[in-house]
mmCIF file with all atom_site columns, C-alpha atoms in Angstrom:
data_model
loop_
_atom_site.group_PDB
_atom_site.id
_atom_site.type_symbol
_atom_site.label_atom_id
_atom_site.label_alt_id
_atom_site.label_comp_id
_atom_site.label_asym_id
_atom_site.label_entity_id
_atom_site.label_seq_id
_atom_site.pdbx_PDB_ins_code
_atom_site.Cartn_x
_atom_site.Cartn_y
_atom_site.Cartn_z
_atom_site.occupancy
_atom_site.B_iso_or_equiv
_atom_site.pdbx_formal_charge
_atom_site.auth_seq_id
_atom_site.auth_comp_id
_atom_site.auth_asym_id
_atom_site.auth_atom_id
_atom_site.pdbx_PDB_model_num
ATOM 1   C CA . UNK A 1 1   ? 33.750 -0.665  -10.358 1.00 0.00 ? 1   UNK A CA 1
ATOM 2   C CA . UNK A 1 2   ? 36.627 -2.387  -12.100 1.00 0.00 ? 2   UNK A CA 1
ATOM 3   C CA . UNK A 1 3   ? 38.284 -5.530  -10.791 1.00 0.00 ? 3   UNK A CA 1
ATOM 4   C CA . UNK A 1 4   ? 41.108 -7.327  -12.617 1.00 0.00 ? 4   UNK A CA 1
ATOM 5   C CA . UNK A 1 5   ? 40.155 -5.663  -15.880 1.00 0.00 ? 5   UNK A CA 1
ATOM 6   C CA . UNK A 1 6   ? 36.451 -6.557  -15.613 1.00 0.00 ? 6   UNK A CA 1
ATOM 7   C CA . UNK A 1 7   ? 33.637 -4.042  -15.308 1.00 0.00 ? 7   UNK A CA 1
ATOM 8   C CA . UNK A 1 8   ? 30.883 -4.688  -12.767 1.00 0.00 ? 8   UNK A CA 1
ATOM 9   C CA . UNK A 1 9   ? 27.472 -3.137  -12.419 1.00 0.00 ? 9   UNK A CA 1
ATOM 10  C CA . UNK A 1 10  ? 26.853 -0.850  -9.449  1.00 0.00 ? 10  UNK A CA 1
ATOM 11  C CA . UNK A 1 11  ? 24.812 -3.612  -7.764  1.00 0.00 ? 11  UNK A CA 1
ATOM 12  C CA . UNK A 1 12  ? 27.562 -6.246  -8.163  1.00 0.00 ? 12  UNK A CA 1
ATOM 13  C CA . UNK A 1 13  ? 30.144 -3.737  -6.964  1.00 0.00 ? 13  UNK A CA 1
ATOM 14  C CA . UNK A 1 14  ? 28.033 -2.976  -3.861  1.00 0.00 ? 14  UNK A CA 1
ATOM 15  C CA . UNK A 1 15  ? 27.577 -6.691  -3.098  1.00 0.00 ? 15  UNK A CA 1
ATOM 16  C CA . UNK A 1 16  ? 31.310 -7.395  -3.480  1.00 0.00 ? 16  UNK A CA 1
ATOM 17  C CA . UNK A 1 17  ? 32.167 -4.464  -1.200  1.00 0.00 ? 17  UNK A CA 1
ATOM 18  C CA . UNK A 1 18  ? 29.684 -5.704  1.423   1.00 0.00 ? 18  UNK A CA 1
ATOM 19  C CA . UNK A 1 19  ? 31.187 -9.206  1.240   1.00 0.00 ? 19  UNK A CA 1
ATOM 20  C CA . UNK A 1 20  ? 34.696 -7.757  1.606   1.00 0.00 ? 20  UNK A CA 1
ATOM 21  C CA . UNK A 1 21  ? 33.561 -5.758  4.655   1.00 0.00 ? 21  UNK A CA 1
ATOM 22  C CA . UNK A 1 22  ? 32.005 -8.894  6.154   1.00 0.00 ? 22  UNK A CA 1
ATOM 23  C CA . UNK A 1 23  ? 35.188 -10.889 5.610   1.00 0.00 ? 23  UNK A CA 1
ATOM 24  C CA . UNK A 1 24  ? 37.214 -8.104  7.216   1.00 0.00 ? 24  UNK A CA 1
ATOM 25  C CA . UNK A 1 25  ? 34.919 -8.097  10.266  1.00 0.00 ? 25  UNK A CA 1
ATOM 26  C CA . UNK A 1 26  ? 35.149 -11.896 10.492  1.00 0.00 ? 26  UNK A CA 1
ATOM 27  C CA . UNK A 1 27  ? 38.952 -11.783 10.312  1.00 0.00 ? 27  UNK A CA 1
ATOM 28  C CA . UNK A 1 28  ? 39.033 -9.156  13.054  1.00 0.00 ? 28  UNK A CA 1
ATOM 29  C CA . UNK A 1 29  ? 36.717 -11.184 15.283  1.00 0.00 ? 29  UNK A CA 1
ATOM 30  C CA . UNK A 1 30  ? 38.836 -14.324 14.860  1.00 0.00 ? 30  UNK A CA 1
ATOM 31  C CA . UNK A 1 31  ? 42.367 -12.932 14.923  1.00 0.00 ? 31  UNK A CA 1
ATOM 32  C CA . UNK A 1 32  ? 42.018 -9.654  16.841  1.00 0.00 ? 32  UNK A CA 1
ATOM 33  C CA . UNK A 1 33  ? 38.854 -9.643  18.977  1.00 0.00 ? 33  UNK A CA 1
ATOM 34  C CA . UNK A 1 34  ? 39.894 -6.362  20.634  1.00 0.00 ? 34  UNK A CA 1
ATOM 35  C CA . UNK A 1 35  ? 39.998 -4.637  17.235  1.00 0.00 ? 35  UNK A CA 1
ATOM 36  C CA . UNK A 1 36  ? 36.205 -4.962  16.984  1.00 0.00 ? 36  UNK A CA 1
ATOM 37  C CA . UNK A 1 37  ? 35.985 -1.890  19.199  1.00 0.00 ? 37  UNK A CA 1
ATOM 38  C CA . UNK A 1 38  ? 36.217 0.235   16.052  1.00 0.00 ? 38  UNK A CA 1
ATOM 39  C CA . UNK A 1 39  ? 32.748 -1.027  15.114  1.00 0.00 ? 39  UNK A CA 1
ATOM 40  C CA . UNK A 1 40  ? 31.350 0.107   18.447  1.00 0.00 ? 40  UNK A CA 1
ATOM 41  C CA . UNK A 1 41  ? 30.273 -1.549  21.669  1.00 0.00 ? 41  UNK A CA 1
ATOM 42  C CA . UNK A 1 42  ? 26.701 -2.452  20.535  1.00 0.00 ? 42  UNK A CA 1
ATOM 43  C CA . UNK A 1 43  ? 28.173 -4.422  17.623  1.00 0.00 ? 43  UNK A CA 1
ATOM 44  C CA . UNK A 1 44  ? 30.495 -6.373  19.944  1.00 0.00 ? 44  UNK A CA 1
ATOM 45  C CA . UNK A 1 45  ? 27.604 -7.094  22.325  1.00 0.00 ? 45  UNK A CA 1
ATOM 46  C CA . UNK A 1 46  ? 25.557 -8.471  19.412  1.00 0.00 ? 46  UNK A CA 1
ATOM 47  C CA . UNK A 1 47  ? 28.442 -10.751 18.375  1.00 0.00 ? 47  UNK A CA 1
ATOM 48  C CA . UNK A 1 48  ? 28.779 -12.005 21.969  1.00 0.00 ? 48  UNK A CA 1
ATOM 49  C CA . UNK A 1 49  ? 25.013 -12.529 22.258  1.00 0.00 ? 49  UNK A CA 1
ATOM 50  C CA . UNK A 1 50  ? 24.926 -14.526 19.028  1.00 0.00 ? 50  UNK A CA 1
ATOM 51  C CA . UNK A 1 51  ? 27.830 -16.684 20.243  1.00 0.00 ? 51  UNK A CA 1
ATOM 52  C CA . UNK A 1 52  ? 25.978 -17.354 23.524  1.00 0.00 ? 52  UNK A CA 1
ATOM 53  C CA . UNK A 1 53  ? 22.757 -18.251 21.645  1.00 0.00 ? 53  UNK A CA 1
ATOM 54  C CA . UNK A 1 54  ? 24.697 -20.662 19.434  1.00 0.00 ? 54  UNK A CA 1
ATOM 55  C CA . UNK A 1 55  ? 26.288 -22.327 22.480  1.00 0.00 ? 55  UNK A CA 1
ATOM 56  C CA . UNK A 1 56  ? 22.864 -22.706 24.131  1.00 0.00 ? 56  UNK A CA 1
ATOM 57  C CA . UNK A 1 57  ? 21.360 -24.225 20.966  1.00 0.00 ? 57  UNK A CA 1
ATOM 58  C CA . UNK A 1 58  ? 24.275 -26.637 20.721  1.00 0.00 ? 58  UNK A CA 1
ATOM 59  C CA . UNK A 1 59  ? 23.990 -27.678 24.375  1.00 0.00 ? 59  UNK A CA 1
ATOM 60  C CA . UNK A 1 60  ? 20.212 -28.161 24.083  1.00 0.00 ? 60  UNK A CA 1
ATOM 61  C CA . UNK A 1 61  ? 20.666 -30.249 20.921  1.00 0.00 ? 61  UNK A CA 1
ATOM 62  C CA . UNK A 1 62  ? 23.232 -32.506 22.671  1.00 0.00 ? 62  UNK A CA 1
ATOM 63  C CA . UNK A 1 63  ? 20.988 -32.964 25.716  1.00 0.00 ? 63  UNK A CA 1
ATOM 64  C CA . UNK A 1 64  ? 18.016 -33.770 23.457  1.00 0.00 ? 64  UNK A CA 1
ATOM 65  C CA . UNK A 1 65  ? 20.065 -36.261 21.439  1.00 0.00 ? 65  UNK A CA 1
ATOM 66  C CA . UNK A 1 66  ? 21.163 -38.047 24.625  1.00 0.00 ? 66  UNK A CA 1
ATOM 67  C CA . UNK A 1 67  ? 17.567 -38.197 25.843  1.00 0.00 ? 67  UNK A CA 1
ATOM 68  C CA . UNK A 1 68  ? 18.072 -35.984 28.922  1.00 0.00 ? 68  UNK A CA 1
ATOM 69  C CA . UNK A 1 69  ? 15.587 -33.274 27.879  1.00 0.00 ? 69  UNK A CA 1
ATOM 70  C CA . UNK A 1 70  ? 12.616 -32.998 25.562  1.00 0.00 ? 70  UNK A CA 1
ATOM 71  C CA . UNK A 1 71  ? 11.442 -29.975 23.634  1.00 0.00 ? 71  UNK A CA 1
ATOM 72  C CA . UNK A 1 72  ? 7.920  -28.626 23.546  1.00 0.00 ? 72  UNK A CA 1
ATOM 73  C CA . UNK A 1 73  ? 7.016  -25.932 21.053  1.00 0.00 ? 73  UNK A CA 1
ATOM 74  C CA . UNK A 1 74  ? 4.748  -23.280 22.494  1.00 0.00 ? 74  UNK A CA 1
ATOM 75  C CA . UNK A 1 75  ? 3.068  -20.169 21.195  1.00 0.00 ? 75  UNK A CA 1
ATOM 76  C CA . UNK A 1 76  ? 5.827  -17.903 22.506  1.00 0.00 ? 76  UNK A CA 1
ATOM 77  C CA . UNK A 1 77  ? 8.768  -20.120 21.554  1.00 0.00 ? 77  UNK A CA 1
ATOM 78  C CA . UNK A 1 78  ? 10.221 -23.372 22.778  1.00 0.00 ? 78  UNK A CA 1
ATOM 79  C CA . UNK A 1 79  ? 10.230 -24.920 26.214  1.00 0.00 ? 79  UNK A CA 1
ATOM 80  C CA . UNK A 1 80  ? 12.418 -27.730 27.509  1.00 0.00 ? 80  UNK A CA 1
ATOM 81  C CA . UNK A 1 81  ? 11.884 -30.161 30.344  1.00 0.00 ? 81  UNK A CA 1
ATOM 82  C CA . UNK A 1 82  ? 13.903 -32.978 31.853  1.00 0.00 ? 82  UNK A CA 1
ATOM 83  C CA . UNK A 1 83  ? 13.026 -36.476 30.712  1.00 0.00 ? 83  UNK A CA 1
ATOM 84  C CA . UNK A 1 84  ? 12.827 -39.317 33.203  1.00 0.00 ? 84  UNK A CA 1
ATOM 85  C CA . UNK A 1 85  ? 16.416 -40.238 32.292  1.00 0.00 ? 85  UNK A CA 1
ATOM 86  C CA . UNK A 1 86  ? 17.547 -36.622 32.814  1.00 0.00 ? 86  UNK A CA 1
ATOM 87  C CA . UNK A 1 87  ? 15.936 -36.521 36.249  1.00 0.00 ? 87  UNK A CA 1
ATOM 88  C CA . UNK A 1 88  ? 17.633 -39.788 37.196  1.00 0.00 ? 88  UNK A CA 1
ATOM 89  C CA . UNK A 1 89  ? 21.009 -38.430 36.131  1.00 0.00 ? 89  UNK A CA 1
ATOM 90  C CA . UNK A 1 90  ? 20.551 -35.271 38.184  1.00 0.00 ? 90  UNK A CA 1
ATOM 91  C CA . UNK A 1 91  ? 19.306 -37.222 41.217  1.00 0.00 ? 91  UNK A CA 1
ATOM 92  C CA . UNK A 1 92  ? 22.213 -39.625 40.971  1.00 0.00 ? 92  UNK A CA 1
ATOM 93  C CA . UNK A 1 93  ? 24.770 -36.848 40.513  1.00 0.00 ? 93  UNK A CA 1
ATOM 94  C CA . UNK A 1 94  ? 25.366 -36.693 44.233  1.00 0.00 ? 94  UNK A CA 1
ATOM 95  C CA . UNK A 1 95  ? 28.831 -38.261 44.067  1.00 0.00 ? 95  UNK A CA 1
ATOM 96  C CA . UNK A 1 96  ? 30.236 -35.350 46.048  1.00 0.00 ? 96  UNK A CA 1
ATOM 97  C CA . UNK A 1 97  ? 28.316 -36.575 49.111  1.00 0.00 ? 97  UNK A CA 1
ATOM 98  C CA . UNK A 1 98  ? 29.999 -39.990 48.798  1.00 0.00 ? 98  UNK A CA 1
ATOM 99  C CA . UNK A 1 99  ? 33.504 -40.221 50.142  1.00 0.00 ? 99  UNK A CA 1
ATOM 100 C CA . UNK A 1 100 ? 35.041 -43.369 48.653  1.00 0.00 ? 100 UNK A CA 1
ATOM 101 C CA . UNK A 1 101 ? 37.708 -45.229 50.577  1.00 0.00 ? 101 UNK A CA 1
ATOM 102 C CA . UNK A 1 102 ? 40.922 -46.054 48.725  1.00 0.00 ? 102 UNK A CA 1
ATOM 103 C CA . UNK A 1 103 ? 41.551 -49.782 48.391  1.00 0.00 ? 103 UNK A CA 1
ATOM 104 C CA . UNK A 1 104 ? 44.828 -51.341 49.546  1.00 0.00 ? 104 UNK A CA 1
ATOM 105 C CA . UNK A 1 105 ? 47.504 -51.520 46.816  1.00 0.00 ? 105 UNK A CA 1
ATOM 106 C CA . UNK A 1 106 ? 46.647 -53.854 43.899  1.00 0.00 ? 106 UNK A CA 1
ATOM 107 C CA . UNK A 1 107 ? 42.956 -54.128 44.902  1.00 0.00 ? 107 UNK A CA 1
ATOM 108 C CA . UNK A 1 108 ? 40.374 -52.619 42.545  1.00 0.00 ? 108 UNK A CA 1
ATOM 109 C CA . UNK A 1 109 ? 36.663 -52.138 42.034  1.00 0.00 ? 109 UNK A CA 1
ATOM 110 C CA . UNK A 1 110 ? 35.984 -53.766 38.673  1.00 0.00 ? 110 UNK A CA 1
ATOM 111 C CA . UNK A 1 111 ? 32.832 -52.842 36.762  1.00 0.00 ? 111 UNK A CA 1
ATOM 112 C CA . UNK A 1 112 ? 31.780 -55.058 33.877  1.00 0.00 ? 112 UNK A CA 1
ATOM 113 C CA . UNK A 1 113 ? 28.608 -54.417 31.906  1.00 0.00 ? 113 UNK A CA 1
ATOM 114 C CA . UNK A 1 114 ? 26.665 -55.513 28.841  1.00 0.00 ? 114 UNK A CA 1
ATOM 115 C CA . UNK A 1 115 ? 23.731 -53.099 28.693  1.00 0.00 ? 115 UNK A CA 1
ATOM 116 C CA . UNK A 1 116 ? 21.344 -53.797 25.761  1.00 0.00 ? 116 UNK A CA 1
ATOM 117 C CA . UNK A 1 117 ? 21.160 -51.408 22.822  1.00 0.00 ? 117 UNK A CA 1
ATOM 118 C CA . UNK A 1 118 ? 17.608 -50.351 23.727  1.00 0.00 ? 118 UNK A CA 1
ATOM 119 C CA . UNK A 1 119 ? 19.094 -48.714 26.849  1.00 0.00 ? 119 UNK A CA 1
ATOM 120 C CA . UNK A 1 120 ? 21.924 -46.980 24.983  1.00 0.00 ? 120 UNK A CA 1
ATOM 121 C CA . UNK A 1 121 ? 21.237 -43.573 26.564  1.00 0.00 ? 121 UNK A CA 1
ATOM 122 C CA . UNK A 1 122 ? 21.464 -45.068 30.049  1.00 0.00 ? 122 UNK A CA 1
ATOM 123 C CA . UNK A 1 123 ? 24.616 -46.964 29.000  1.00 0.00 ? 123 UNK A CA 1
ATOM 124 C CA . UNK A 1 124 ? 26.252 -43.765 27.748  1.00 0.00 ? 124 UNK A CA 1
ATOM 125 C CA . UNK A 1 125 ? 25.253 -41.949 30.940  1.00 0.00 ? 125 UNK A CA 1
ATOM 126 C CA . UNK A 1 126 ? 26.750 -44.775 32.998  1.00 0.00 ? 126 UNK A CA 1
ATOM 127 C CA . UNK A 1 127 ? 30.042 -44.526 31.066  1.00 0.00 ? 127 UNK A CA 1
ATOM 128 C CA . UNK A 1 128 ? 30.104 -40.771 31.657  1.00 0.00 ? 128 UNK A CA 1
ATOM 129 C CA . UNK A 1 129 ? 29.608 -41.330 35.393  1.00 0.00 ? 129 UNK A CA 1
ATOM 130 C CA . UNK A 1 130 ? 32.451 -43.865 35.469  1.00 0.00 ? 130 UNK A CA 1
ATOM 131 C CA . UNK A 1 131 ? 34.782 -41.380 33.744  1.00 0.00 ? 131 UNK A CA 1
ATOM 132 C CA . UNK A 1 132 ? 33.724 -38.606 36.123  1.00 0.00 ? 132 UNK A CA 1
ATOM 133 C CA . UNK A 1 133 ? 34.449 -40.797 39.141  1.00 0.00 ? 133 UNK A CA 1
ATOM 134 C CA . UNK A 1 134 ? 37.967 -41.477 37.859  1.00 0.00 ? 134 UNK A CA 1
ATOM 135 C CA . UNK A 1 135 ? 37.485 -45.025 36.592  1.00 0.00 ? 135 UNK A CA 1
ATOM 136 C CA . UNK A 1 136 ? 39.850 -46.192 33.857  1.00 0.00 ? 136 UNK A CA 1
ATOM 137 C CA . UNK A 1 137 ? 38.651 -48.256 30.924  1.00 0.00 ? 137 UNK A CA 1
ATOM 138 C CA . UNK A 1 138 ? 40.383 -51.636 30.924  1.00 0.00 ? 138 UNK A CA 1
ATOM 139 C CA . UNK A 1 139 ? 38.384 -53.081 27.984  1.00 0.00 ? 139 UNK A CA 1
ATOM 140 C CA . UNK A 1 140 ? 35.310 -51.982 26.033  1.00 0.00 ? 140 UNK A CA 1
ATOM 141 C CA . UNK A 1 141 ? 32.848 -52.553 28.892  1.00 0.00 ? 141 UNK A CA 1
ATOM 142 C CA . UNK A 1 142 ? 35.249 -53.199 31.773  1.00 0.00 ? 142 UNK A CA 1
ATOM 143 C CA . UNK A 1 143 ? 36.260 -50.280 33.999  1.00 0.00 ? 143 UNK A CA 1
ATOM 144 C CA . UNK A 1 144 ? 38.468 -50.207 37.119  1.00 0.00 ? 144 UNK A CA 1
ATOM 145 C CA . UNK A 1 145 ? 39.041 -47.881 40.061  1.00 0.00 ? 145 UNK A CA 1
ATOM 146 C CA . UNK A 1 146 ? 41.345 -47.967 43.061  1.00 0.00 ? 146 UNK A CA 1
ATOM 147 C CA . UNK A 1 147 ? 38.554 -46.392 45.171  1.00 0.00 ? 147 UNK A CA 1
ATOM 148 C CA . UNK A 1 148 ? 35.465 -48.111 46.588  1.00 0.00 ? 148 UNK A CA 1
ATOM 149 C CA . UNK A 1 149 ? 32.522 -46.508 44.759  1.00 0.00 ? 149 UNK A CA 1
ATOM 150 C CA . UNK A 1 150 ? 30.287 -49.557 45.401  1.00 0.00 ? 150 UNK A CA 1
ATOM 151 C CA . UNK A 1 151 ? 27.531 -47.789 47.410  1.00 0.00 ? 151 UNK A CA 1
ATOM 152 C CA . UNK A 1 152 ? 27.322 -44.906 44.946  1.00 0.00 ? 152 UNK A CA 1
ATOM 153 C CA . UNK A 1 153 ? 27.229 -47.187 41.894  1.00 0.00 ? 153 UNK A CA 1
ATOM 154 C CA . UNK A 1 154 ? 24.532 -49.396 43.435  1.00 0.00 ? 154 UNK A CA 1
ATOM 155 C CA . UNK A 1 155 ? 22.327 -46.310 43.824  1.00 0.00 ? 155 UNK A CA 1
ATOM 156 C CA . UNK A 1 156 ? 23.173 -45.106 40.308  1.00 0.00 ? 156 UNK A CA 1
ATOM 157 C CA . UNK A 1 157 ? 22.364 -48.499 38.741  1.00 0.00 ? 157 UNK A CA 1
ATOM 158 C CA . UNK A 1 158 ? 19.038 -48.586 40.578  1.00 0.00 ? 158 UNK A CA 1
ATOM 159 C CA . UNK A 1 159 ? 18.157 -45.110 39.252  1.00 0.00 ? 159 UNK A CA 1
ATOM 160 C CA . UNK A 1 160 ? 19.158 -45.941 35.672  1.00 0.00 ? 160 UNK A CA 1
ATOM 161 C CA . UNK A 1 161 ? 17.317 -49.300 35.855  1.00 0.00 ? 161 UNK A CA 1
ATOM 162 C CA . UNK A 1 162 ? 20.267 -51.198 34.339  1.00 0.00 ? 162 UNK A CA 1
ATOM 163 C CA . UNK A 1 163 ? 21.526 -53.143 37.370  1.00 0.00 ? 163 UNK A CA 1
ATOM 164 C CA . UNK A 1 164 ? 20.590 -56.482 35.740  1.00 0.00 ? 164 UNK A CA 1
ATOM 165 C CA . UNK A 1 165 ? 23.339 -55.971 33.131  1.00 0.00 ? 165 UNK A CA 1
ATOM 166 C CA . UNK A 1 166 ? 26.150 -54.728 35.390  1.00 0.00 ? 166 UNK A CA 1
ATOM 167 C CA . UNK A 1 167 ? 28.555 -56.693 37.585  1.00 0.00 ? 167 UNK A CA 1
ATOM 168 C CA . UNK A 1 168 ? 30.556 -55.018 40.379  1.00 0.00 ? 168 UNK A CA 1
ATOM 169 C CA . UNK A 1 169 ? 33.610 -56.974 41.552  1.00 0.00 ? 169 UNK A CA 1
ATOM 170 C CA . UNK A 1 170 ? 36.350 -56.210 44.031  1.00 0.00 ? 170 UNK A CA 1
ATOM 171 C CA . UNK A 1 171 ? 39.697 -57.901 43.620  1.00 0.00 ? 171 UNK A CA 1
ATOM 172 C CA . UNK A 1 172 ? 43.253 -58.067 42.391  1.00 0.00 ? 172 UNK A CA 1
ATOM 173 C CA . UNK A 1 173 ? 44.221 -57.834 38.742  1.00 0.00 ? 173 UNK A CA 1
ATOM 174 C CA . UNK A 1 174 ? 47.057 -60.264 38.172  1.00 0.00 ? 174 UNK A CA 1
ATOM 175 C CA . UNK A 1 175 ? 47.936 -59.514 34.554  1.00 0.00 ? 175 UNK A CA 1
ATOM 176 C CA . UNK A 1 176 ? 48.508 -56.901 33.205  1.00 0.00 ? 176 UNK A CA 1
ATOM 177 C CA . UNK A 1 177 ? 49.216 -54.612 36.141  1.00 0.00 ? 177 UNK A CA 1
ATOM 178 C CA . UNK A 1 178 ? 46.832 -51.627 35.852  1.00 0.00 ? 178 UNK A CA 1
ATOM 179 C CA . UNK A 1 179 ? 48.142 -48.089 35.623  1.00 0.00 ? 179 UNK A CA 1
ATOM 180 C CA . UNK A 1 180 ? 45.668 -45.647 37.133  1.00 0.00 ? 180 UNK A CA 1
#
């Protein structure tokens, strides 16, 4: 083959053509996913399966990094199991069964914490729970809510074993007025 005045061997020409085909397929999959039909249904299924495998690997890696699961390599592949922290998170994820009462205007549940670095996974889990419950971050480790989540948080703190470093307060914020 000839490209821009240069001669290529048959092998180089074949490699360049394969790369060009691959780039074309990639462009189709990104810009026109429906156009992949020209490559046939089995090809599309394989692309979808690979995408799903990648998402699963990514999710497992994030859960491992946060300390929620641990991996065990076995003869037939890999197995995952919940860590103690992961089990606590799942057990404490029963917020739907709690029905918090809204406080009167200008009264808030204030959560302040200083959880040591050695419990950073529990601290991050606690922050995630606060966000999920609709708390708003007032300062780095100070969160507020206009709903009374006290009973739920007491149970959560017991499960995470970090209650010694968390203070729950109920009161009025004088300055600045919170915007929830």
